[in-house]
């Protein structure tokens, strides 16, 4: 019951986690001897120690329960010792099964994405492409992002703006026309990279200051970055904007709060993690001119993202 409850509620209590791990160990013992017996015993003993520590903090009832669970784990592993073999063949079989399960999951996700493409459900396509990328990498999801962007899905456009060196500003601008305001914050940095300047006049007509009142904190960060790069601002104003953006960034990192959705999505984490590193570097610079000159550009985000995908 504890294991089932933990899967429903994502309960992270140490005792519940211990039961969940023990359950998977017992299942493994019952199906095959894919670990040597002494490994099973040492694993269960470590569970017993950690669960006893958790029990001391929560009361004698939990402590007794923890001792019982640890004892059961050691007993089960000892009982399995007679049938355990030193051969690694069962272990290899287990690895093969895991690979098969992973491949099946990949094929299922791809089939579903193909179905969403044929039905034109672009919002769901983006979410499932995001999941595909999270599990199997950008290579698997790139074609779905491209399809969504070409059909007018704004978040797919932003993703391509971050990844496509040649057409980044084009996709960011298209996303703005579709109402994805983050694209508006990215365009100035693309123009700064001299990849393209044909959107410059359109940018001059946009009043970005209106977005400083937005409740979406991620949008506010990008607004402050864009404003800090404008010409005609005093160095003290630029520094103040960078510091305000860093304050918001630190709050997001601690609270996990972005916009109104709570926990950051993979899409938002891609934007946030490299920016957070850049801000930490910026605030250690004593020269305000350097702070303004080194504000994160899209190229910085894109390059740092290549090494931080797993963290995101």
Short mmCIF file of C-alpha atoms in Angstrom, two decimals:
data_model
loop_
_atom_site.label_atom_id
_atom_site.label_comp_id
_atom_site.label_asym_id
_atom_site.label_seq_id
_atom_site.Cartn_x
_atom_site.Cartn_y
_atom_site.Cartn_z
CA UNK A 1 0.00 0.00 0.00
CA UNK A 2 2.84 2.38 0.81
CA UNK A 3 4.44 1.76 -2.57
CA UNK A 4 1.16 2.35 -4.39
CA UNK A 5 0.58 5.54 -2.42
CA UNK A 6 4.06 6.82 -3.24
CA UNK A 7 3.48 6.31 -6.97
CA UNK A 8 0.19 8.22 -6.82
CA UNK A 9 1.31 11.14 -4.68
CA UNK A 10 5.06 11.28 -5.48
CA UNK A 11 5.68 11.07 -1.72
CA UNK A 12 9.37 11.60 -1.01
CA UNK A 13 9.37 10.53 2.66
CA UNK A 14 12.53 8.44 3.26
CA UNK A 15 10.54 5.51 4.64
CA UNK A 16 8.20 5.40 1.65
CA UNK A 17 11.18 5.56 -0.71
CA UNK A 18 12.83 2.74 1.24
CA UNK A 19 9.74 0.54 0.86
CA UNK A 20 9.61 1.31 -2.84
CA UNK A 21 13.28 0.33 -3.30
CA UNK A 22 12.84 -2.81 -1.24
CA UNK A 23 9.82 -3.75 -3.32
CA UNK A 24 11.81 -3.51 -6.54
CA UNK A 25 14.64 -5.54 -4.95
CA UNK A 26 12.25 -8.30 -3.87
CA UNK A 27 10.68 -8.36 -7.33
CA UNK A 28 14.11 -8.74 -8.87
CA UNK A 29 15.00 -11.56 -6.46
CA UNK A 30 11.77 -13.36 -7.25
CA UNK A 31 12.18 -13.17 -11.01
CA UNK A 32 15.86 -13.91 -11.43
CA UNK A 33 19.18 -13.85 -9.62
CA UNK A 34 20.59 -10.84 -11.39
CA UNK A 35 22.62 -9.72 -8.38
CA UNK A 36 24.96 -11.79 -6.26
CA UNK A 37 23.50 -12.75 -2.90
CA UNK A 38 25.96 -10.69 -0.85
CA UNK A 39 25.01 -7.62 -2.93
CA UNK A 40 21.36 -8.15 -2.06
CA UNK A 41 22.19 -8.45 1.61
CA UNK A 42 24.35 -5.30 1.65
CA UNK A 43 21.66 -3.34 -0.18
CA UNK A 44 19.02 -4.38 2.31
CA UNK A 45 21.29 -3.55 5.24
CA UNK A 46 21.86 -0.06 3.90
CA UNK A 47 18.10 0.34 3.54
CA UNK A 48 17.70 -0.78 7.13
CA UNK A 49 20.23 1.80 8.37
CA UNK A 50 18.73 4.72 6.44
CA UNK A 51 15.18 3.78 7.40
CA UNK A 52 16.13 3.53 11.06
CA UNK A 53 17.55 7.05 10.88
CA UNK A 54 14.29 8.25 9.37
CA UNK A 55 12.37 6.41 12.08
CA UNK A 56 14.28 8.11 14.91
CA UNK A 57 13.15 11.45 13.61
CA UNK A 58 9.52 10.49 13.26
CA UNK A 59 8.75 8.30 16.29
CA UNK A 60 9.09 4.81 17.70
CA UNK A 61 6.29 3.35 15.54
CA UNK A 62 8.14 4.14 12.32
CA UNK A 63 11.40 2.91 13.83
CA UNK A 64 9.87 -0.47 14.59
CA UNK A 65 8.39 -0.62 11.10
CA UNK A 66 11.76 0.26 9.60
CA UNK A 67 13.55 -2.47 11.57
CA UNK A 68 10.98 -4.99 10.41
CA UNK A 69 11.41 -3.96 6.79
CA UNK A 70 15.20 -4.20 7.04
CA UNK A 71 15.01 -7.62 8.67
CA UNK A 72 12.65 -8.85 5.98
CA UNK A 73 15.03 -7.58 3.30
CA UNK A 74 18.01 -9.43 4.77
CA UNK A 75 15.94 -12.59 5.22
CA UNK A 76 14.70 -12.50 1.62
CA UNK A 77 18.19 -11.97 0.23
CA UNK A 78 19.67 -14.73 2.41
CA UNK A 79 16.94 -17.14 1.32
CA UNK A 80 17.72 -16.38 -2.31
CA UNK A 81 21.41 -17.19 -1.77
CA UNK A 82 20.95 -20.88 -2.43
CA UNK A 83 19.62 -20.24 -5.92
CA UNK A 84 22.00 -17.41 -6.75
CA UNK A 85 24.66 -18.03 -9.39
CA UNK A 86 27.85 -16.16 -10.07
CA UNK A 87 27.11 -15.99 -13.77
CA UNK A 88 26.49 -12.59 -15.38
CA UNK A 89 24.15 -14.02 -18.03
CA UNK A 90 20.95 -13.17 -16.10
CA UNK A 91 22.28 -9.65 -15.60
CA UNK A 92 22.85 -9.28 -19.34
CA UNK A 93 19.34 -10.55 -19.96
CA UNK A 94 18.03 -7.90 -17.59
CA UNK A 95 19.94 -5.18 -19.47
CA UNK A 96 18.54 -6.46 -22.75
CA UNK A 97 15.02 -6.31 -21.35
CA UNK A 98 15.60 -2.71 -20.23
CA UNK A 99 16.83 -1.79 -23.72
CA UNK A 100 13.78 -3.43 -25.27
CA UNK A 101 11.45 -1.54 -22.93
CA UNK A 102 13.22 1.73 -23.74
CA UNK A 103 13.02 1.10 -27.48
CA UNK A 104 9.35 0.21 -27.18
CA UNK A 105 8.73 3.46 -25.33
CA UNK A 106 10.57 5.41 -28.05
CA UNK A 107 8.58 3.78 -30.84
CA UNK A 108 5.29 4.38 -28.99
CA UNK A 109 6.09 8.08 -28.52
CA UNK A 110 7.14 8.48 -32.15
CA UNK A 111 3.99 6.74 -33.38
CA UNK A 112 1.85 9.00 -31.23
CA UNK A 113 3.71 12.10 -32.48
CA UNK A 114 3.13 10.96 -36.08
CA UNK A 115 -0.57 10.53 -35.31
CA UNK A 116 -0.73 14.05 -33.81
CA UNK A 117 1.00 15.40 -36.93
CA UNK A 118 -1.54 13.80 -39.23
CA UNK A 119 -4.43 15.13 -37.11
CA UNK A 120 -2.94 18.63 -36.87
CA UNK A 121 -2.92 18.74 -33.04
CA UNK A 122 0.11 20.99 -32.78
CA UNK A 123 -0.06 21.86 -29.07
CA UNK A 124 -0.08 18.20 -28.07
CA UNK A 125 2.60 17.49 -30.66
CA UNK A 126 4.93 20.00 -28.98
CA UNK A 127 4.34 18.51 -25.52
CA UNK A 128 5.03 14.96 -26.74
CA UNK A 129 8.06 16.08 -28.74
CA UNK A 130 9.30 17.66 -25.50
CA UNK A 131 8.88 14.33 -23.73
CA UNK A 132 10.65 12.55 -26.58
CA UNK A 133 13.54 15.00 -26.30
CA UNK A 134 13.71 14.59 -22.51
CA UNK A 135 13.98 10.80 -22.76
CA UNK A 136 15.92 10.29 -25.99
CA UNK A 137 17.57 13.59 -26.94
CA UNK A 138 17.02 16.41 -29.41
CA UNK A 139 17.81 14.25 -32.43
CA UNK A 140 14.57 12.31 -31.97
CA UNK A 141 12.41 15.42 -31.51
CA UNK A 142 13.91 17.86 -34.03
CA UNK A 143 11.69 16.89 -36.96
CA UNK A 144 8.53 17.32 -34.86
CA UNK A 145 9.64 20.76 -33.66
CA UNK A 146 10.34 21.70 -37.28
CA UNK A 147 6.92 20.50 -38.42
CA UNK A 148 5.14 22.35 -35.58
CA UNK A 149 7.03 25.56 -36.34
CA UNK A 150 6.22 25.40 -40.06
CA UNK A 151 2.55 24.92 -39.20
CA UNK A 152 2.54 27.92 -36.84
CA UNK A 153 3.00 26.44 -33.33
CA UNK A 154 4.71 29.24 -31.31
CA UNK A 155 6.67 27.17 -28.76
CA UNK A 156 8.10 25.02 -31.53
CA UNK A 157 9.21 28.24 -33.20
CA UNK A 158 10.98 29.40 -30.03
CA UNK A 159 12.71 26.03 -29.69
CA UNK A 160 14.02 26.34 -33.25
CA UNK A 161 15.06 29.94 -32.57
CA UNK A 162 17.29 28.62 -29.79
CA UNK A 163 18.74 25.77 -31.84
CA UNK A 164 18.91 27.02 -35.43
CA UNK A 165 22.01 29.12 -36.13
CA UNK A 166 20.91 30.26 -39.57
CA UNK A 167 17.20 31.00 -39.16
CA UNK A 168 17.00 31.78 -35.45
CA UNK A 169 15.77 35.36 -35.76
CA UNK A 170 13.22 34.36 -38.41
CA UNK A 171 11.57 31.81 -36.11
CA UNK A 172 11.69 34.18 -33.14
CA UNK A 173 9.96 36.87 -35.17
CA UNK A 174 7.34 34.43 -36.46
CA UNK A 175 6.66 33.39 -32.86
CA UNK A 176 6.05 37.04 -31.89
CA UNK A 177 3.46 37.35 -34.66
CA UNK A 178 1.74 34.27 -33.19
CA UNK A 179 1.66 35.84 -29.73
CA UNK A 180 4.66 34.14 -28.11
CA UNK A 181 6.17 37.14 -26.35
CA UNK A 182 9.39 35.36 -25.40
CA UNK A 183 10.27 35.58 -29.09
CA UNK A 184 10.17 39.36 -28.79
CA UNK A 185 12.80 39.23 -26.07
CA UNK A 186 15.06 37.01 -28.16
CA UNK A 187 15.01 39.03 -31.38
CA UNK A 188 17.26 41.89 -30.14
CA UNK A 189 19.96 39.43 -29.15
CA UNK A 190 19.76 37.80 -32.57
CA UNK A 191 20.09 41.16 -34.28
CA UNK A 192 23.10 41.88 -32.05
CA UNK A 193 24.73 38.78 -33.46
CA UNK A 194 24.43 40.31 -36.97
CA UNK A 195 22.79 37.15 -38.25
CA UNK A 196 20.07 39.33 -39.71
CA UNK A 197 18.93 42.92 -39.40
CA UNK A 198 15.81 42.97 -41.56
CA UNK A 199 13.54 43.03 -38.47
CA UNK A 200 15.25 46.07 -36.94
CA UNK A 201 12.54 48.59 -37.89
CA UNK A 202 9.81 46.34 -36.56
CA UNK A 203 11.68 46.13 -33.25
CA UNK A 204 11.93 49.89 -32.98
CA UNK A 205 8.14 50.13 -33.07
CA UNK A 206 7.70 47.68 -30.19
CA UNK A 207 7.33 49.11 -26.71
CA UNK A 208 8.91 46.41 -24.55
CA UNK A 209 8.49 48.34 -21.33
CA UNK A 210 4.83 47.35 -21.15
CA UNK A 211 5.89 43.77 -20.41
CA UNK A 212 7.63 44.75 -17.16
CA UNK A 213 4.21 44.51 -15.45
CA UNK A 214 3.64 40.95 -16.61
CA UNK A 215 2.98 38.34 -13.88
CA UNK A 216 5.03 35.83 -15.87
CA UNK A 217 8.47 36.03 -14.24
CA UNK A 218 10.27 34.36 -17.13
CA UNK A 219 8.92 37.03 -19.47
CA UNK A 220 10.01 39.74 -17.08
CA UNK A 221 13.58 38.41 -17.04
CA UNK A 222 13.80 38.49 -20.83
CA UNK A 223 12.24 41.95 -20.89
CA UNK A 224 14.88 43.26 -18.51
CA UNK A 225 17.65 41.68 -20.57
CA UNK A 226 16.33 43.25 -23.76
CA UNK A 227 15.94 46.67 -22.13
CA UNK A 228 19.42 46.55 -20.62
CA UNK A 229 20.89 46.24 -24.12
CA UNK A 230 19.17 49.35 -25.48
CA UNK A 231 21.21 52.38 -26.43
CA UNK A 232 20.87 55.63 -24.52
CA UNK A 233 20.56 54.10 -21.06
CA UNK A 234 22.89 55.14 -18.25
CA UNK A 235 25.24 52.51 -16.88
CA UNK A 236 23.53 52.65 -13.50
CA UNK A 237 20.15 51.91 -15.15
CA UNK A 238 21.62 49.00 -17.05
CA UNK A 239 23.20 47.57 -13.92
CA UNK A 240 19.93 47.96 -12.01
CA UNK A 241 18.07 46.01 -14.71
CA UNK A 242 20.60 43.18 -14.69
CA UNK A 243 20.49 42.98 -10.88
CA UNK A 244 16.68 42.96 -10.87
CA UNK A 245 16.65 40.15 -13.43
CA UNK A 246 19.15 38.21 -11.29
CA UNK A 247 16.94 38.65 -8.22
CA UNK A 248 13.97 37.22 -10.09
CA UNK A 249 16.15 34.40 -11.44
CA UNK A 250 17.33 33.42 -7.94
CA UNK A 251 13.73 33.39 -6.75
CA UNK A 252 12.68 31.14 -9.62
CA UNK A 253 15.53 28.75 -8.93
CA UNK A 254 14.60 28.42 -5.27
CA UNK A 255 10.83 28.30 -5.66
CA UNK A 256 10.59 26.42 -8.95
CA UNK A 257 7.91 28.97 -9.83
CA UNK A 258 7.51 30.21 -13.40
CA UNK A 259 4.43 32.04 -14.60
CA UNK A 260 1.32 30.42 -13.21
CA UNK A 261 2.22 26.80 -13.87
CA UNK A 262 4.48 26.05 -10.91
CA UNK A 263 7.36 23.71 -11.77
CA UNK A 264 9.37 24.79 -14.85
CA UNK A 265 8.78 22.77 -18.01
CA UNK A 266 11.71 21.36 -19.95
CA UNK A 267 11.17 24.14 -22.50
CA UNK A 268 11.53 26.84 -19.83
CA UNK A 269 14.41 25.10 -18.08
CA UNK A 270 16.37 25.25 -21.34
CA UNK A 271 16.07 29.03 -21.21
CA UNK A 272 16.66 29.41 -17.49
CA UNK A 273 19.68 27.29 -16.61
CA UNK A 274 22.27 28.91 -18.93
CA UNK A 275 20.90 32.36 -18.07
CA UNK A 276 21.29 31.68 -14.38
CA UNK A 277 25.00 30.87 -14.86
CA UNK A 278 25.51 34.00 -16.92
CA UNK A 279 23.95 36.19 -14.25
CA UNK A 280 26.19 34.76 -11.56
CA UNK A 281 29.23 35.69 -13.65
CA UNK A 282 27.86 39.15 -14.39
CA UNK A 283 27.25 40.12 -10.79
CA UNK A 284 30.85 39.38 -9.84
CA UNK A 285 32.08 41.99 -12.33
CA UNK A 286 32.79 45.32 -10.69
CA UNK A 287 32.86 47.35 -13.92
CA UNK A 288 29.29 48.37 -14.94
CA UNK A 289 30.36 48.68 -18.58
CA UNK A 290 31.35 45.02 -18.59
CA UNK A 291 28.00 44.07 -17.07
CA UNK A 292 26.17 45.77 -19.91
CA UNK A 293 28.47 44.38 -22.59
CA UNK A 294 28.31 40.80 -21.28
CA UNK A 295 24.55 40.51 -20.81
CA UNK A 296 23.51 37.09 -22.16
CA UNK A 297 22.90 36.90 -25.90
CA UNK A 298 21.04 34.18 -27.71
CA UNK A 299 24.34 32.71 -28.90
CA UNK A 300 25.40 32.36 -25.26
CA UNK A 301 22.16 30.62 -24.38
CA UNK A 302 22.38 28.34 -27.39
CA UNK A 303 26.03 27.39 -26.85
CA UNK A 304 25.69 26.78 -23.11
CA UNK A 305 22.49 24.80 -23.66
CA UNK A 306 24.38 22.19 -25.65
CA UNK A 307 26.21 21.17 -22.48
CA UNK A 308 23.34 21.58 -20.02
CA UNK A 309 20.54 19.57 -21.60
CA UNK A 310 20.69 16.85 -18.96
CA UNK A 311 20.62 19.39 -16.16
CA UNK A 312 17.63 21.09 -17.74
#
